[in-house]
PDB file of C-alpha atoms in Angstrom:
ATOM      1  CA  GLU Q  41      10.263 -19.588 -10.920  1.00  0.00           C
ATOM      2  CA  VAL Q  42      10.996 -17.651  -7.781  1.00  0.00           C
ATOM      3  CA  GLN Q  43       7.924 -17.929  -5.589  1.00  0.00           C
ATOM      4  CA  LEU Q  44       6.387 -18.553  -2.207  1.00  0.00           C
ATOM      5  CA  VAL Q  45       3.149 -20.536  -1.904  1.00  0.00           C
ATOM      6  CA  GLU Q  46       1.170 -20.555   1.322  1.00  0.00           C
ATOM      7  CA  SER Q  47      -1.427 -23.123   2.323  1.00  0.00           C
ATOM      8  CA  GLY Q  48      -3.279 -24.375   5.367  1.00  0.00           C
ATOM      9  CA  GLY Q  49      -5.683 -21.518   6.041  1.00  0.00           C
ATOM     10  CA  GLY Q  50      -9.352 -22.019   6.814  1.00  0.00           C
ATOM     11  CA  LEU Q  51     -12.160 -21.513   9.274  1.00  0.00           C
ATOM     12  CA  VAL Q  52     -11.457 -22.444  12.866  1.00  0.00           C
ATOM     13  CA  GLN Q  53     -13.318 -21.918  16.140  1.00  0.00           C
ATOM     14  CA  PRO Q  54     -11.931 -19.669  18.854  1.00  0.00           C
ATOM     15  CA  GLY Q  55      -9.459 -21.624  20.961  1.00  0.00           C
ATOM     16  CA  GLY Q  56      -8.655 -23.931  18.101  1.00  0.00           C
ATOM     17  CA  SER Q  57      -5.448 -24.626  16.200  1.00  0.00           C
ATOM     18  CA  LEU Q  58      -4.247 -24.386  12.664  1.00  0.00           C
ATOM     19  CA  ARG Q  59      -0.906 -25.004  10.935  1.00  0.00           C
ATOM     20  CA  LEU Q  60       0.133 -22.879   7.971  1.00  0.00           C
ATOM     21  CA  SER Q  61       2.764 -23.911   5.457  1.00  0.00           C
ATOM     22  CA  CYS Q  62       4.831 -21.966   2.946  1.00  0.00           C
ATOM     23  CA  ALA Q  63       6.729 -23.672   0.131  1.00  0.00           C
ATOM     24  CA  ALA Q  64       9.612 -21.770  -1.417  1.00  0.00           C
ATOM     25  CA  SER Q  65      11.120 -22.334  -4.831  1.00  0.00           C
ATOM     26  CA  GLY Q  66      13.518 -20.756  -7.292  1.00  0.00           C
ATOM     27  CA  PHE Q  67      16.074 -19.379  -4.822  1.00  0.00           C
ATOM     28  CA  THR Q  68      18.548 -20.559  -2.177  1.00  0.00           C
ATOM     29  CA  PHE Q  69      16.166 -21.070   0.692  1.00  0.00           C
ATOM     30  CA  THR Q  70      18.910 -21.711   3.251  1.00  0.00           C
ATOM     31  CA  SER Q  71      20.402 -18.253   2.734  1.00  0.00           C
ATOM     32  CA  HIS Q  72      17.368 -16.337   3.988  1.00  0.00           C
ATOM     33  CA  TRP Q  73      15.529 -15.428   7.130  1.00  0.00           C
ATOM     34  CA  MET Q  74      11.836 -15.992   6.517  1.00  0.00           C
ATOM     35  CA  SER Q  75       8.811 -14.241   8.025  1.00  0.00           C
ATOM     36  CA  TRP Q  76       5.065 -14.484   8.454  1.00  0.00           C
ATOM     37  CA  VAL Q  77       3.209 -11.217   8.009  1.00  0.00           C
ATOM     38  CA  ARG Q  78      -0.554 -10.877   8.396  1.00  0.00           C
ATOM     39  CA  GLN Q  79      -3.246  -8.448   7.306  1.00  0.00           C
ATOM     40  CA  ALA Q  80      -6.659  -8.395   8.932  1.00  0.00           C
ATOM     41  CA  PRO Q  81      -9.570  -7.620   6.592  1.00  0.00           C
ATOM     42  CA  GLY Q  82      -9.456  -3.950   5.622  1.00  0.00           C
ATOM     43  CA  LYS Q  83      -6.505  -3.308   7.920  1.00  0.00           C
ATOM     44  CA  GLY Q  84      -2.759  -2.783   7.662  1.00  0.00           C
ATOM     45  CA  LEU Q  85       0.195  -5.123   7.666  1.00  0.00           C
ATOM     46  CA  GLU Q  86       1.486  -6.716  10.889  1.00  0.00           C
ATOM     47  CA  TRP Q  87       4.704  -8.692  11.206  1.00  0.00           C
ATOM     48  CA  VAL Q  88       4.042 -11.919  13.113  1.00  0.00           C
ATOM     49  CA  ALA Q  89       7.254 -13.916  13.360  1.00  0.00           C
ATOM     50  CA  ASN Q  90      10.555 -14.703  11.665  1.00  0.00           C
ATOM     51  CA  ILE Q  91      13.127 -17.446  11.704  1.00  0.00           C
ATOM     52  CA  LYS Q  92      16.863 -17.618  11.021  1.00  0.00           C
ATOM     53  CA  PRO Q  93      18.150 -19.706   8.082  1.00  0.00           C
ATOM     54  CA  ASP Q  94      19.290 -22.554  10.329  1.00  0.00           C
ATOM     55  CA  GLY Q  95      16.218 -22.311  12.550  1.00  0.00           C
ATOM     56  CA  SER Q  96      18.243 -21.440  15.645  1.00  0.00           C
ATOM     57  CA  GLU Q  97      16.633 -18.063  16.263  1.00  0.00           C
ATOM     58  CA  LYS Q  98      12.933 -17.207  16.200  1.00  0.00           C
ATOM     59  CA  TYR Q  99      11.174 -13.977  17.078  1.00  0.00           C
ATOM     60  CA  TYR Q 100       7.546 -13.084  17.550  1.00  0.00           C
ATOM     61  CA  VAL Q 101       5.251 -10.072  17.893  1.00  0.00           C
ATOM     62  CA  ASP Q 102       4.051  -9.764  21.476  1.00  0.00           C
ATOM     63  CA  SER Q 103       0.431 -10.582  20.646  1.00  0.00           C
ATOM     64  CA  VAL Q 104       1.247 -14.122  19.437  1.00  0.00           C
ATOM     65  CA  ARG Q 105       4.207 -15.076  21.581  1.00  0.00           C
ATOM     66  CA  GLY Q 106       3.411 -18.256  23.486  1.00  0.00           C
ATOM     67  CA  ARG Q 107       0.537 -19.175  21.157  1.00  0.00           C
ATOM     68  CA  PHE Q 108       2.228 -19.339  17.721  1.00  0.00           C
ATOM     69  CA  THR Q 109       5.381 -21.250  16.751  1.00  0.00           C
ATOM     70  CA  ILE Q 110       7.396 -20.656  13.610  1.00  0.00           C
ATOM     71  CA  SER Q 111       9.550 -23.479  12.220  1.00  0.00           C
ATOM     72  CA  ARG Q 112      11.254 -24.491   9.013  1.00  0.00           C
ATOM     73  CA  ASP Q 113      12.346 -27.602   7.156  1.00  0.00           C
ATOM     74  CA  ASN Q 114      15.278 -26.725   4.905  1.00  0.00           C
ATOM     75  CA  ALA Q 115      15.154 -30.155   3.254  1.00  0.00           C
ATOM     76  CA  LYS Q 116      11.671 -29.266   2.007  1.00  0.00           C
ATOM     77  CA  ASN Q 117      12.311 -25.556   1.414  1.00  0.00           C
ATOM     78  CA  SER Q 118       9.393 -24.781   3.641  1.00  0.00           C
ATOM     79  CA  ILE Q 119       8.401 -22.771   6.717  1.00  0.00           C
ATOM     80  CA  TYR Q 120       5.434 -23.319   8.969  1.00  0.00           C
ATOM     81  CA  LEU Q 121       3.347 -21.447  11.490  1.00  0.00           C
ATOM     82  CA  GLN Q 122       1.651 -23.512  14.187  1.00  0.00           C
ATOM     83  CA  MET Q 123      -1.152 -21.381  15.619  1.00  0.00           C
ATOM     84  CA  ASN Q 124      -2.788 -22.436  18.893  1.00  0.00           C
ATOM     85  CA  SER Q 125      -5.373 -20.798  21.137  1.00  0.00           C
ATOM     86  CA  LEU Q 126      -6.683 -18.837  18.184  1.00  0.00           C
ATOM     87  CA  ARG Q 127      -8.701 -15.680  18.801  1.00  0.00           C
ATOM     88  CA  ALA Q 128     -11.057 -13.663  16.665  1.00  0.00           C
ATOM     89  CA  GLU Q 129      -8.408 -11.001  16.353  1.00  0.00           C
ATOM     90  CA  ASP Q 130      -6.100 -13.506  14.630  1.00  0.00           C
ATOM     91  CA  THR Q 131      -8.423 -13.486  11.614  1.00  0.00           C
ATOM     92  CA  ALA Q 132      -6.299 -12.295   8.697  1.00  0.00           C
ATOM     93  CA  LEU Q 133      -4.625 -13.083   5.422  1.00  0.00           C
ATOM     94  CA  TYR Q 134      -1.296 -14.633   6.369  1.00  0.00           C
ATOM     95  CA  TYR Q 135       1.627 -13.941   4.044  1.00  0.00           C
ATOM     96  CA  CYS Q 136       4.930 -15.764   3.908  1.00  0.00           C
ATOM     97  CA  ALA Q 137       7.766 -13.362   3.036  1.00  0.00           C
ATOM     98  CA  ARG Q 138      11.468 -13.645   2.336  1.00  0.00           C
ATOM     99  CA  ASP Q 139      13.828 -11.369   4.262  1.00  0.00           C
ATOM    100  CA  ASP Q 140      16.165  -9.555   1.878  1.00  0.00           C
ATOM    101  CA  ASP Q 141      18.627  -7.045   3.441  1.00  0.00           C
ATOM    102  CA  MET Q 142      16.252  -6.424   6.323  1.00  0.00           C
ATOM    103  CA  ALA Q 143      13.272  -5.918   4.024  1.00  0.00           C
ATOM    104  CA  TRP Q 144      10.722  -8.252   2.454  1.00  0.00           C
ATOM    105  CA  GLY Q 145      11.558  -8.575  -1.193  1.00  0.00           C
ATOM    106  CA  LEU Q 146       9.434 -11.610  -2.020  1.00  0.00           C
ATOM    107  CA  TRP Q 147       5.880 -12.336  -0.866  1.00  0.00           C
ATOM    108  CA  GLY Q 148       3.454 -15.157  -1.367  1.00  0.00           C
ATOM    109  CA  LEU Q 149      -0.212 -14.608  -2.261  1.00  0.00           C
ATOM    110  CA  GLY Q 150      -1.285 -15.436   1.288  1.00  0.00           C
ATOM    111  CA  THR Q 151      -3.633 -17.864   2.979  1.00  0.00           C
ATOM    112  CA  LEU Q 152      -6.791 -16.745   4.787  1.00  0.00           C
ATOM    113  CA  VAL Q 153      -7.390 -17.662   8.407  1.00  0.00           C
ATOM    114  CA  THR Q 154     -10.834 -17.016   9.855  1.00  0.00           C
ATOM    115  CA  VAL Q 155     -11.457 -17.532  13.543  1.00  0.00           C
ATOM    116  CA  SER Q 156     -15.162 -17.605  14.247  1.00  0.00           C
ATOM    117  CA  SER Q 157     -17.778 -19.734  15.951  1.00  0.00           C
TER     118      SER Q 157
ATOM    119  CA  GLN N   9       6.359  -2.894  19.588  1.00  0.00           C
ATOM    120  CA  SER N  10       4.143   0.061  18.715  1.00  0.00           C
ATOM    121  CA  ALA N  11       3.098   0.677  15.131  1.00  0.00           C
ATOM    122  CA  LEU N  12       4.791   3.492  13.281  1.00  0.00           C
ATOM    123  CA  THR N  13       2.646   6.580  12.519  1.00  0.00           C
ATOM    124  CA  GLN N  14       1.612   7.375   8.970  1.00  0.00           C
ATOM    125  CA  PRO N  15      -1.018   9.796   7.644  1.00  0.00           C
ATOM    126  CA  ARG N  16      -4.248   7.943   6.825  1.00  0.00           C
ATOM    127  CA  SER N  17      -4.402   9.441   3.333  1.00  0.00           C
ATOM    128  CA  VAL N  18      -2.640  11.730   0.935  1.00  0.00           C
ATOM    129  CA  SER N  19      -3.577  12.887  -2.553  1.00  0.00           C
ATOM    130  CA  GLY N  20      -2.067  14.555  -5.551  1.00  0.00           C
ATOM    131  CA  SER N  21      -2.701  15.294  -9.218  1.00  0.00           C
ATOM    132  CA  PRO N  22      -0.914  13.543 -12.073  1.00  0.00           C
ATOM    133  CA  GLY N  23       2.573  14.940 -12.508  1.00  0.00           C
ATOM    134  CA  GLN N  24       2.764  16.367  -9.007  1.00  0.00           C
ATOM    135  CA  SER N  25       4.895  15.106  -6.099  1.00  0.00           C
ATOM    136  CA  VAL N  26       3.646  13.780  -2.801  1.00  0.00           C
ATOM    137  CA  ALA N  27       5.413  12.783   0.366  1.00  0.00           C
ATOM    138  CA  ILE N  28       4.301  10.209   2.921  1.00  0.00           C
ATOM    139  CA  SER N  29       5.763  10.421   6.401  1.00  0.00           C
ATOM    140  CA  CYS N  30       6.500   7.586   8.829  1.00  0.00           C
ATOM    141  CA  THR N  31       7.204   8.557  12.408  1.00  0.00           C
ATOM    142  CA  GLY N  32       8.613   6.327  15.077  1.00  0.00           C
ATOM    143  CA  THR N  33      11.030   6.634  17.953  1.00  0.00           C
ATOM    144  CA  GLY N  34      14.726   6.519  18.566  1.00  0.00           C
ATOM    145  CA  SER N  35      14.336   2.794  19.235  1.00  0.00           C
ATOM    146  CA  ASP N  36      13.132   2.019  15.725  1.00  0.00           C
ATOM    147  CA  VAL N  37      13.073   4.573  12.885  1.00  0.00           C
ATOM    148  CA  GLY N  38      15.574   6.933  14.456  1.00  0.00           C
ATOM    149  CA  GLY N  39      18.071   4.314  15.546  1.00  0.00           C
ATOM    150  CA  TYR N  40      18.407   2.115  12.483  1.00  0.00           C
ATOM    151  CA  ARG N  41      18.920   2.362   8.723  1.00  0.00           C
ATOM    152  CA  PHE N  42      16.627  -0.611   8.037  1.00  0.00           C
ATOM    153  CA  ILE N  43      13.610   1.371   6.874  1.00  0.00           C
ATOM    154  CA  SER N  44      11.589  -0.042   3.987  1.00  0.00           C
ATOM    155  CA  TRP N  45       8.461   0.965   2.054  1.00  0.00           C
ATOM    156  CA  TYR N  46       5.812  -1.219   0.421  1.00  0.00           C
ATOM    157  CA  GLN N  47       3.162  -0.499  -2.189  1.00  0.00           C
ATOM    158  CA  GLN N  48      -0.053  -2.500  -2.115  1.00  0.00           C
ATOM    159  CA  HIS N  49      -2.781  -2.243  -4.727  1.00  0.00           C
ATOM    160  CA  PRO N  50      -6.283  -3.410  -3.717  1.00  0.00           C
ATOM    161  CA  GLY N  51      -6.456  -7.191  -3.515  1.00  0.00           C
ATOM    162  CA  LYS N  52      -2.769  -7.553  -4.349  1.00  0.00           C
ATOM    163  CA  THR N  53       0.368  -8.617  -2.533  1.00  0.00           C
ATOM    164  CA  PRO N  54       2.628  -5.908  -1.023  1.00  0.00           C
ATOM    165  CA  LYS N  55       5.568  -4.911  -3.171  1.00  0.00           C
ATOM    166  CA  LEU N  56       8.928  -3.654  -1.883  1.00  0.00           C
ATOM    167  CA  ILE N  57       9.745  -0.233  -3.335  1.00  0.00           C
ATOM    168  CA  ILE N  58      12.376   1.169  -0.959  1.00  0.00           C
ATOM    169  CA  TYR N  59      14.794  -0.519   1.456  1.00  0.00           C
ATOM    170  CA  ASP N  60      17.677   0.691   3.649  1.00  0.00           C
ATOM    171  CA  VAL N  61      15.970   4.132   3.767  1.00  0.00           C
ATOM    172  CA  THR N  62      16.948   5.208   0.241  1.00  0.00           C
ATOM    173  CA  LYS N  63      17.631   2.159  -1.951  1.00  0.00           C
ATOM    174  CA  ARG N  64      15.356   0.989  -4.755  1.00  0.00           C
ATOM    175  CA  PRO N  65      15.050  -2.659  -5.807  1.00  0.00           C
ATOM    176  CA  SER N  66      15.625  -3.460  -9.427  1.00  0.00           C
ATOM    177  CA  GLY N  67      12.684  -2.381 -11.565  1.00  0.00           C
ATOM    178  CA  ILE N  68      11.382   0.330  -9.259  1.00  0.00           C
ATOM    179  CA  PRO N  69      11.384   3.679 -11.108  1.00  0.00           C
ATOM    180  CA  ASP N  70      13.438   6.534  -9.723  1.00  0.00           C
ATOM    181  CA  ARG N  71      10.202   8.541  -9.230  1.00  0.00           C
ATOM    182  CA  PHE N  72      10.158   6.745  -5.868  1.00  0.00           C
ATOM    183  CA  SER N  73      12.651   7.970  -3.322  1.00  0.00           C
ATOM    184  CA  GLY N  74      13.185   7.595   0.418  1.00  0.00           C
ATOM    185  CA  SER N  75      14.803   9.698   3.119  1.00  0.00           C
ATOM    186  CA  LYS N  76      15.034   9.914   6.886  1.00  0.00           C
ATOM    187  CA  SER N  77      15.504  12.712   9.400  1.00  0.00           C
ATOM    188  CA  GLY N  78      15.585  11.921  13.087  1.00  0.00           C
ATOM    189  CA  ASN N  79      12.661   9.674  13.991  1.00  0.00           C
ATOM    190  CA  THR N  80      10.763  10.297  10.767  1.00  0.00           C
ATOM    191  CA  ALA N  81      11.210   8.569   7.438  1.00  0.00           C
ATOM    192  CA  SER N  82       9.612   9.764   4.254  1.00  0.00           C
ATOM    193  CA  LEU N  83       8.620   8.328   0.904  1.00  0.00           C
ATOM    194  CA  THR N  84       8.403  10.804  -1.973  1.00  0.00           C
ATOM    195  CA  ILE N  85       6.699   9.991  -5.231  1.00  0.00           C
ATOM    196  CA  SER N  86       7.408  12.482  -7.987  1.00  0.00           C
ATOM    197  CA  GLY N  87       5.653  12.748 -11.344  1.00  0.00           C
ATOM    198  CA  LEU N  88       2.544  11.037  -9.974  1.00  0.00           C
ATOM    199  CA  GLN N  89       0.855   8.560 -12.278  1.00  0.00           C
ATOM    200  CA  ALA N  90      -2.577   7.004 -12.085  1.00  0.00           C
ATOM    201  CA  GLU N  91      -1.065   3.573 -11.327  1.00  0.00           C
ATOM    202  CA  ASP N  92       0.582   4.984  -8.184  1.00  0.00           C
ATOM    203  CA  GLU N  93      -2.846   4.986  -6.523  1.00  0.00           C
ATOM    204  CA  ALA N  94      -2.401   2.378  -3.790  1.00  0.00           C
ATOM    205  CA  ASP N  95      -1.754   1.872  -0.104  1.00  0.00           C
ATOM    206  CA  TYR N  96       1.762   2.503   1.146  1.00  0.00           C
ATOM    207  CA  TYR N  97       3.351   1.027   4.249  1.00  0.00           C
ATOM    208  CA  CYS N  98       6.613   1.833   5.963  1.00  0.00           C
ATOM    209  CA  SER N  99       8.491  -0.650   8.072  1.00  0.00           C
ATOM    210  CA  SER N 100      11.367  -0.532  10.551  1.00  0.00           C
ATOM    211  CA  ASN N 101      13.550  -3.472  11.484  1.00  0.00           C
ATOM    212  CA  PRO N 102      15.245  -2.497  14.699  1.00  0.00           C
ATOM    213  CA  GLY N 103      16.476  -5.971  15.552  1.00  0.00           C
ATOM    214  CA  THR N 104      14.588  -8.788  17.108  1.00  0.00           C
ATOM    215  CA  TYR N 105      11.234  -7.450  16.048  1.00  0.00           C
ATOM    216  CA  LYS N 106       9.817  -5.648  13.067  1.00  0.00           C
ATOM    217  CA  VAL N 107       7.085  -3.057  12.906  1.00  0.00           C
ATOM    218  CA  PHE N 108       4.927  -1.539  10.191  1.00  0.00           C
ATOM    219  CA  GLY N 109       3.222   1.790   9.907  1.00  0.00           C
ATOM    220  CA  GLY N 110      -0.567   1.888   9.801  1.00  0.00           C
ATOM    221  CA  GLY N 111      -0.576   2.538   6.049  1.00  0.00           C
ATOM    222  CA  THR N 112      -1.342   5.552   3.879  1.00  0.00           C
ATOM    223  CA  GLN N 113      -3.885   5.538   1.070  1.00  0.00           C
ATOM    224  CA  LEU N 114      -2.661   7.559  -1.904  1.00  0.00           C
ATOM    225  CA  THR N 115      -5.324   8.979  -4.204  1.00  0.00           C
ATOM    226  CA  VAL N 116      -4.342  10.310  -7.610  1.00  0.00           C
ATOM    227  CA  LEU N 117      -6.892  13.001  -8.406  1.00  0.00           C
TER     228      LEU N 117
END
């Protein structure tokens, strides 16, 4: 089955860290850029970061650059998002998404990150 | 990296057509063909319905169509159905970053 499954979300205090994971299956993982997209409660979608198939290029939205790091392990068909110095405004449902022809054709169900004291 | 501008809400009756606009700049919407649209029902995952301005993924009915003129892209839904009631987001992929619109809530009256 073609799917993306995120994990690693939870409650964390401001200034803390969290690492999200996304496991891909059912397609050729090494052929695709992969992205993290987030959605704050009751708000719209926001692209967070993406990574090239071989991991050699990574891009970030301005608000997370320097705090978040995207990575991938092609042997495990997985991508990750290391989130440091977390802020209340990072609270959101974090989706893993597959880049298809410059659009996101496959999404996971998301993992919820709550930053609160 | 500014968000694209969409109307907060639109509405239409069953069978009618509605259009949702998505306005950016020459650096995003106006300069690239990588415009996509997503449908999101409450509590559900976003679903790709249009990519490359006008293309529909397999399984998306031809009631959904996309277009672009200058710095504004549009999604048109014809023959509105009750199940079309959802939030719709546009996105532009101008290169090293990607940006979404703020989202439009479609109500089917």
